[in-house]
mmCIF file with all atom_site columns, C-alpha atoms in Angstrom:
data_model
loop_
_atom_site.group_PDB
_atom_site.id
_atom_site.type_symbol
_atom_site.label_atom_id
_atom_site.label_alt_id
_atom_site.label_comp_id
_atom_site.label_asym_id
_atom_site.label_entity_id
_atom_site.label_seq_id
_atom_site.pdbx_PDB_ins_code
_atom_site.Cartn_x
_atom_site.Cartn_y
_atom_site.Cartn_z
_atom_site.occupancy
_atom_site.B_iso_or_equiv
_atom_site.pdbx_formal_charge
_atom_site.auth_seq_id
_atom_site.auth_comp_id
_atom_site.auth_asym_id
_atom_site.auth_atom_id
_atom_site.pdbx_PDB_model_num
ATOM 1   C CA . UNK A 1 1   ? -25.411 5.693   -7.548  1.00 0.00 ? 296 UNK A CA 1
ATOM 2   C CA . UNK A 1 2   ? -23.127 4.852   -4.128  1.00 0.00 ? 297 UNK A CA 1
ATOM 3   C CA . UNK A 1 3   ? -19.522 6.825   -4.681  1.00 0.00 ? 298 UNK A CA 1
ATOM 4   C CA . UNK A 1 4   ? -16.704 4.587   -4.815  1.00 0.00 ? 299 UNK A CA 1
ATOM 5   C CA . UNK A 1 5   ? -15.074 3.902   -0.851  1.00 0.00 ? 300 UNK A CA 1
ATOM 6   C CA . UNK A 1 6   ? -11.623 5.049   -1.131  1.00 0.00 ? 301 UNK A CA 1
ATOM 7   C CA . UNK A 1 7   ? -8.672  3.694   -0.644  1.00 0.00 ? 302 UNK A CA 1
ATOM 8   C CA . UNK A 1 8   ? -4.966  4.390   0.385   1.00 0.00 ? 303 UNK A CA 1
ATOM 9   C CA . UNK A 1 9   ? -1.836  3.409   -1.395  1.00 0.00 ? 304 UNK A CA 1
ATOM 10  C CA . UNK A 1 10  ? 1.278   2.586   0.736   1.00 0.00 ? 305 UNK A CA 1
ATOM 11  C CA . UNK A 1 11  ? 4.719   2.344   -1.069  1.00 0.00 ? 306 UNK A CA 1
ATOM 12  C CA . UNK A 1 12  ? 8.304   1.760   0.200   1.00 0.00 ? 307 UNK A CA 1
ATOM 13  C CA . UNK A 1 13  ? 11.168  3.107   -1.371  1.00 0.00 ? 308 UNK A CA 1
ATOM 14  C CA . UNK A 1 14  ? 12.867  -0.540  -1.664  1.00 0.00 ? 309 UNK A CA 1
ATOM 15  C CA . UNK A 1 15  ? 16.813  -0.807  -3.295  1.00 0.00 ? 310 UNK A CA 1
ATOM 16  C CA . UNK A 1 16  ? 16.851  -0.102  -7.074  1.00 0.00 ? 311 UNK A CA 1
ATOM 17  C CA . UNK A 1 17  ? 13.470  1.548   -7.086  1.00 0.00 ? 312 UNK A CA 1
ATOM 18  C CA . UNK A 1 18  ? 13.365  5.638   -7.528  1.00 0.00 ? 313 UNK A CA 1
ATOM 19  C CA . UNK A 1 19  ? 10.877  7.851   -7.743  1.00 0.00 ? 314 UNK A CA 1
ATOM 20  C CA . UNK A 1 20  ? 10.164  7.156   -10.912 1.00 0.00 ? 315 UNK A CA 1
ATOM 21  C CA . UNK A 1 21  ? 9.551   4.341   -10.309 1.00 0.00 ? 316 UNK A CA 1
ATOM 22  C CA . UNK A 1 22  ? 7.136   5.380   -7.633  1.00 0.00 ? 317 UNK A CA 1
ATOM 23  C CA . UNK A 1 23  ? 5.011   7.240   -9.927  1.00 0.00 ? 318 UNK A CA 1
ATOM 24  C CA . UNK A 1 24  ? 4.262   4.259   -12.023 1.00 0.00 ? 319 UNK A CA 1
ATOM 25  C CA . UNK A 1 25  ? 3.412   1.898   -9.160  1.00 0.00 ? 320 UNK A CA 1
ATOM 26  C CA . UNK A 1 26  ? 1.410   4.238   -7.803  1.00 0.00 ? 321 UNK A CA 1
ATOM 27  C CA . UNK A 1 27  ? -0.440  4.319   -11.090 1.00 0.00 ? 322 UNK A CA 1
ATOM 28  C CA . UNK A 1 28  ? -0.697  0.582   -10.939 1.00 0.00 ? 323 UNK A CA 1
ATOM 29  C CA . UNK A 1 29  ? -2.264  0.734   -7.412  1.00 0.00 ? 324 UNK A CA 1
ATOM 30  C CA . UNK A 1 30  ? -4.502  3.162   -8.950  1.00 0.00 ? 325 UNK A CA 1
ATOM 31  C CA . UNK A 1 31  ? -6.044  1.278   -11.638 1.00 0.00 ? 326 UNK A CA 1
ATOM 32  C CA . UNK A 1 32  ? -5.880  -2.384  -9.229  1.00 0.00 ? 327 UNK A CA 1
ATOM 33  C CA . UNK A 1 33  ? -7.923  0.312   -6.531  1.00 0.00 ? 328 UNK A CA 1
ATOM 34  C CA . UNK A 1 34  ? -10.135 1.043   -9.736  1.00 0.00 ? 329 UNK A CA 1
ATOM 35  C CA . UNK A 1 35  ? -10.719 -2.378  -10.555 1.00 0.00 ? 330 UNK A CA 1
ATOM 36  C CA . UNK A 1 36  ? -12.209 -3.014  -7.584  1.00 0.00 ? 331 UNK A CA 1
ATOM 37  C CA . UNK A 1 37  ? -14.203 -0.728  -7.003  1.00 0.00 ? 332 UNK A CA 1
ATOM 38  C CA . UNK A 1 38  ? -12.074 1.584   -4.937  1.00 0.00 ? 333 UNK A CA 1
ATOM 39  C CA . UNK A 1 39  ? -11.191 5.128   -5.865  1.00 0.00 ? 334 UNK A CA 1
ATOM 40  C CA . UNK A 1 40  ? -7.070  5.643   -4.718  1.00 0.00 ? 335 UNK A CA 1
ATOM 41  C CA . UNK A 1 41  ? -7.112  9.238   -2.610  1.00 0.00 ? 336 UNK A CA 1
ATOM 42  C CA . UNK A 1 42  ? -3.691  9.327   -1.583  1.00 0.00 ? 337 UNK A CA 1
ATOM 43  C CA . UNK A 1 43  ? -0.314  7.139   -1.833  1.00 0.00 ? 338 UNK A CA 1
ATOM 44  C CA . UNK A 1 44  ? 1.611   7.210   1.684   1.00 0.00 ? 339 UNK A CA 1
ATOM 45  C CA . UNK A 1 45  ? 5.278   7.051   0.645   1.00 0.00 ? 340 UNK A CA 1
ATOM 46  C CA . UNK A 1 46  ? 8.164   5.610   3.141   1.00 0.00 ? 341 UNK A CA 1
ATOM 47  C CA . UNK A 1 47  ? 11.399  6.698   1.946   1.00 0.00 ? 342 UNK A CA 1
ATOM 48  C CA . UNK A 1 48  ? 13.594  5.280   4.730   1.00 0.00 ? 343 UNK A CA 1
ATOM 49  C CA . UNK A 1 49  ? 13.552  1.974   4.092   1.00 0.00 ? 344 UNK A CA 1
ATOM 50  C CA . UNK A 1 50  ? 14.189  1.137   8.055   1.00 0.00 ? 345 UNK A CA 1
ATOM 51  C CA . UNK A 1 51  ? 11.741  3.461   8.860   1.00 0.00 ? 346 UNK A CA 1
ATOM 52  C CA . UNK A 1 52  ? 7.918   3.431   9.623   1.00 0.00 ? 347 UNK A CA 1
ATOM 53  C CA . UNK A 1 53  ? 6.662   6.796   9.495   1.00 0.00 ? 348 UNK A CA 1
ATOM 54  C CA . UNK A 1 54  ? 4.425   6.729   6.358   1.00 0.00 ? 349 UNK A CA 1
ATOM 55  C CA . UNK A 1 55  ? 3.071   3.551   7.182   1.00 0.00 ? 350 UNK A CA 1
ATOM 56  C CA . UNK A 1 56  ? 2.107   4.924   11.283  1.00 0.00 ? 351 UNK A CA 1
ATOM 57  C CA . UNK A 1 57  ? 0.941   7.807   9.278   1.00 0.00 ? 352 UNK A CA 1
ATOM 58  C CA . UNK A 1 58  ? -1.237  6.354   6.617   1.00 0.00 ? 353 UNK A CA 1
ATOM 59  C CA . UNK A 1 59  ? -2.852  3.971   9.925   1.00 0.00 ? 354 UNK A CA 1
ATOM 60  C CA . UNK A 1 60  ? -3.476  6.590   11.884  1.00 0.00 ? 355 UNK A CA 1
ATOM 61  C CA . UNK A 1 61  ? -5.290  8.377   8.638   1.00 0.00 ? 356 UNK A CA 1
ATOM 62  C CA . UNK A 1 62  ? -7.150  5.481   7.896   1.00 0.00 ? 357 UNK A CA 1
ATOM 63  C CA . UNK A 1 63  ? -8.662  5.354   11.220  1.00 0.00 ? 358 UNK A CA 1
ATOM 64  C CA . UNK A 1 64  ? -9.758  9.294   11.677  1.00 0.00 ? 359 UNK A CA 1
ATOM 65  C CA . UNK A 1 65  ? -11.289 9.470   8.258   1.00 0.00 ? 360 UNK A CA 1
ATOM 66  C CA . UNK A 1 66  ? -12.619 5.601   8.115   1.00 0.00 ? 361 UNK A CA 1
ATOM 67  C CA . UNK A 1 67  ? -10.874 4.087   5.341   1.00 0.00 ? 362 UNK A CA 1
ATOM 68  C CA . UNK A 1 68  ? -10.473 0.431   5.445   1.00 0.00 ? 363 UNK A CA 1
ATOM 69  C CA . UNK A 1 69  ? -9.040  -0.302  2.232   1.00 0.00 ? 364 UNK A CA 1
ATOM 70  C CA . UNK A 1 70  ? -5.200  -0.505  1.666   1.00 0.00 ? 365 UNK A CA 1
ATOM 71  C CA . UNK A 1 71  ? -3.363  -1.126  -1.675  1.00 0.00 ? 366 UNK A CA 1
ATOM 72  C CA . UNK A 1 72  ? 0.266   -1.677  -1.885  1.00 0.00 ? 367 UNK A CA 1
ATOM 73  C CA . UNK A 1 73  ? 2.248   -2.677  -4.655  1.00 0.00 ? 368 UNK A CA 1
ATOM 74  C CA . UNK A 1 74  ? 3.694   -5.897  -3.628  1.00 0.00 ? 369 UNK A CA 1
ATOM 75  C CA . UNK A 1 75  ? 4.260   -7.376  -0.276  1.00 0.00 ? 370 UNK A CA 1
ATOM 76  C CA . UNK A 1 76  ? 7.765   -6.770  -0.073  1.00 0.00 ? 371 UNK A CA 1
ATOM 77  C CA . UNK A 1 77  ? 6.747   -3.024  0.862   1.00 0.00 ? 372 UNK A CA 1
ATOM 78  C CA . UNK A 1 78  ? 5.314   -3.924  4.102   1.00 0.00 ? 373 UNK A CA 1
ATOM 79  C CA . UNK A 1 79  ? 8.168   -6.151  4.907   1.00 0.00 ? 374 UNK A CA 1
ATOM 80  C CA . UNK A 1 80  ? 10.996  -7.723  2.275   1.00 0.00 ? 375 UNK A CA 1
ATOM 81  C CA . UNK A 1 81  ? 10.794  -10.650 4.679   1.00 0.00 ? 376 UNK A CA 1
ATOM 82  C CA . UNK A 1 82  ? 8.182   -12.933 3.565   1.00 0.00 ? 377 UNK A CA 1
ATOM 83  C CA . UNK A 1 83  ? 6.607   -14.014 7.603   1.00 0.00 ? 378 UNK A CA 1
ATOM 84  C CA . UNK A 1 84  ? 6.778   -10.534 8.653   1.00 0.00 ? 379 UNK A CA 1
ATOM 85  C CA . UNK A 1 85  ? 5.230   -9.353  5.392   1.00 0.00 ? 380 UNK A CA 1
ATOM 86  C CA . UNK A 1 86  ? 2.435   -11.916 6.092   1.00 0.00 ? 381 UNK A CA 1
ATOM 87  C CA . UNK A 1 87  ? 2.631   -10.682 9.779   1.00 0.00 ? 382 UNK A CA 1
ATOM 88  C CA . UNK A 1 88  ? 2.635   -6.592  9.251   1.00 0.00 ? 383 UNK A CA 1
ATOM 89  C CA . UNK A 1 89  ? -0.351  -7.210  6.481   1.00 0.00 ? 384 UNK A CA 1
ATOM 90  C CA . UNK A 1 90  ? -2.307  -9.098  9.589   1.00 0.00 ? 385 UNK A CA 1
ATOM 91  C CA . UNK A 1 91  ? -1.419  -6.664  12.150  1.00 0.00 ? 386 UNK A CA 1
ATOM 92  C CA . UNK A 1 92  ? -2.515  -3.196  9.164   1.00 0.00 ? 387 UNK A CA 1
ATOM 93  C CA . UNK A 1 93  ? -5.685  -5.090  8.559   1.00 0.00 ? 388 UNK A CA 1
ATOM 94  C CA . UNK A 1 94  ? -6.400  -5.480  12.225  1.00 0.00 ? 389 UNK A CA 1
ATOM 95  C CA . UNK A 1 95  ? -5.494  -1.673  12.969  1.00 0.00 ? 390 UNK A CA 1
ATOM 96  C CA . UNK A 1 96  ? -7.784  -0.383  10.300  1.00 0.00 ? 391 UNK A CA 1
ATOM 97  C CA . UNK A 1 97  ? -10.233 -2.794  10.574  1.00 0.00 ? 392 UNK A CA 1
ATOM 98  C CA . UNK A 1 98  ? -10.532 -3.654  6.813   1.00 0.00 ? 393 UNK A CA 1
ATOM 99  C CA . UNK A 1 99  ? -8.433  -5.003  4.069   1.00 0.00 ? 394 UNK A CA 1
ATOM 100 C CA . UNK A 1 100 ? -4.818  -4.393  2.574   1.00 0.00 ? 395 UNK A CA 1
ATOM 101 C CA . UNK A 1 101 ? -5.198  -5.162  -1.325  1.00 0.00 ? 396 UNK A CA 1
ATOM 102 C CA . UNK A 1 102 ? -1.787  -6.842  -2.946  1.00 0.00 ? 397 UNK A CA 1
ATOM 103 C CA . UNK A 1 103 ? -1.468  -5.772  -6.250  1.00 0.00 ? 398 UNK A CA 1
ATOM 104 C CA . UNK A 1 104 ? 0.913   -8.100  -7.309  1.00 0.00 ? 399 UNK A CA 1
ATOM 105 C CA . UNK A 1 105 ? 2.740   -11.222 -5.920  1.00 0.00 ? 400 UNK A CA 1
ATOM 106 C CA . UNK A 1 106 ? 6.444   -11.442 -5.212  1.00 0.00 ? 401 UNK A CA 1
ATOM 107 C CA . UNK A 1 107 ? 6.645   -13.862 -7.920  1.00 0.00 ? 402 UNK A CA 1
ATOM 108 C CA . UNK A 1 108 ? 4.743   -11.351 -10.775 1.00 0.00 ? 403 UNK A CA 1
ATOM 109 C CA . UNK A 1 109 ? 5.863   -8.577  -12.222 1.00 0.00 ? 404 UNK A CA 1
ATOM 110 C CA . UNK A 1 110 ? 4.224   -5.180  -11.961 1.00 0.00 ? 405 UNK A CA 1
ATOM 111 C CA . UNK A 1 111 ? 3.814   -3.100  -15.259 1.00 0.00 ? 406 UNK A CA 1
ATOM 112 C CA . UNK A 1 112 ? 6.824   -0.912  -13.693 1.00 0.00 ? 407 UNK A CA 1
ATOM 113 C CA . UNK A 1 113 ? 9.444   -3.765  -12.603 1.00 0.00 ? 408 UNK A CA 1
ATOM 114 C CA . UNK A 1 114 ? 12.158  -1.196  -10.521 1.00 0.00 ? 409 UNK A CA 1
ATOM 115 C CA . UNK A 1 115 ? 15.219  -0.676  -12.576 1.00 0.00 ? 410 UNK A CA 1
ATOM 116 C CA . UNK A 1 116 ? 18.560  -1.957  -11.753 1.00 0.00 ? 411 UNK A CA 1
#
């Protein structure tokens, strides 16, 4: 039996979400890693929204320890602008050399929508 590749979760503290609300997603990121195959070994957490640290961090772990699957919650937490979404999911895949994983589009809802 192969052990599962793992995976790392990215999340951005957007408007209206807490961390509570970070908790669940990263539960839903956990069972979407699950789902395929993955097993979820750490969630990188930005809390600055302008800011890039966790995501430079969670790159730069991905390429020492050869992980090349990324899961984030929706797009919006690599960018809330739609092109540069698109754009910084092109340029993460490039850097690590694998895939980042969407759990859910703009348009769905995740099982923990962020309260208002």
């Amino acid at each position: 039996m192969n052990p599962k590749q793992r995976a790392l979760g990215y999340v951005r503290v957007l408007p209206g979400v807490d961390m509570g609300d970070v908790v669940c997603l990263s539960g839903d990121m956990a069972r979407f890693a699950e789902h395929e195959g993955f097993t979820l070994a750490e969630v990188f957490i930005e809390k600055e929204p302008a800011r890039t640290t966790a995501l430079e961090a969670m790159t730069r772990y991905c390429q020492r320890h050869d992980i090349r699957n990324v899961v984030v919650p929706t797009s919006e937490h690599l960018n809330t602008l739609p092109m540069l979404a698109t754009l910084a999911k092109e340029l993460l895949q490039e850097e690590i050399g694998g895939q980042v994983w969407i759990v859910a589009s703009t348009n769905e809802e995740v099982s923990c929508p962020p309260t208002p």
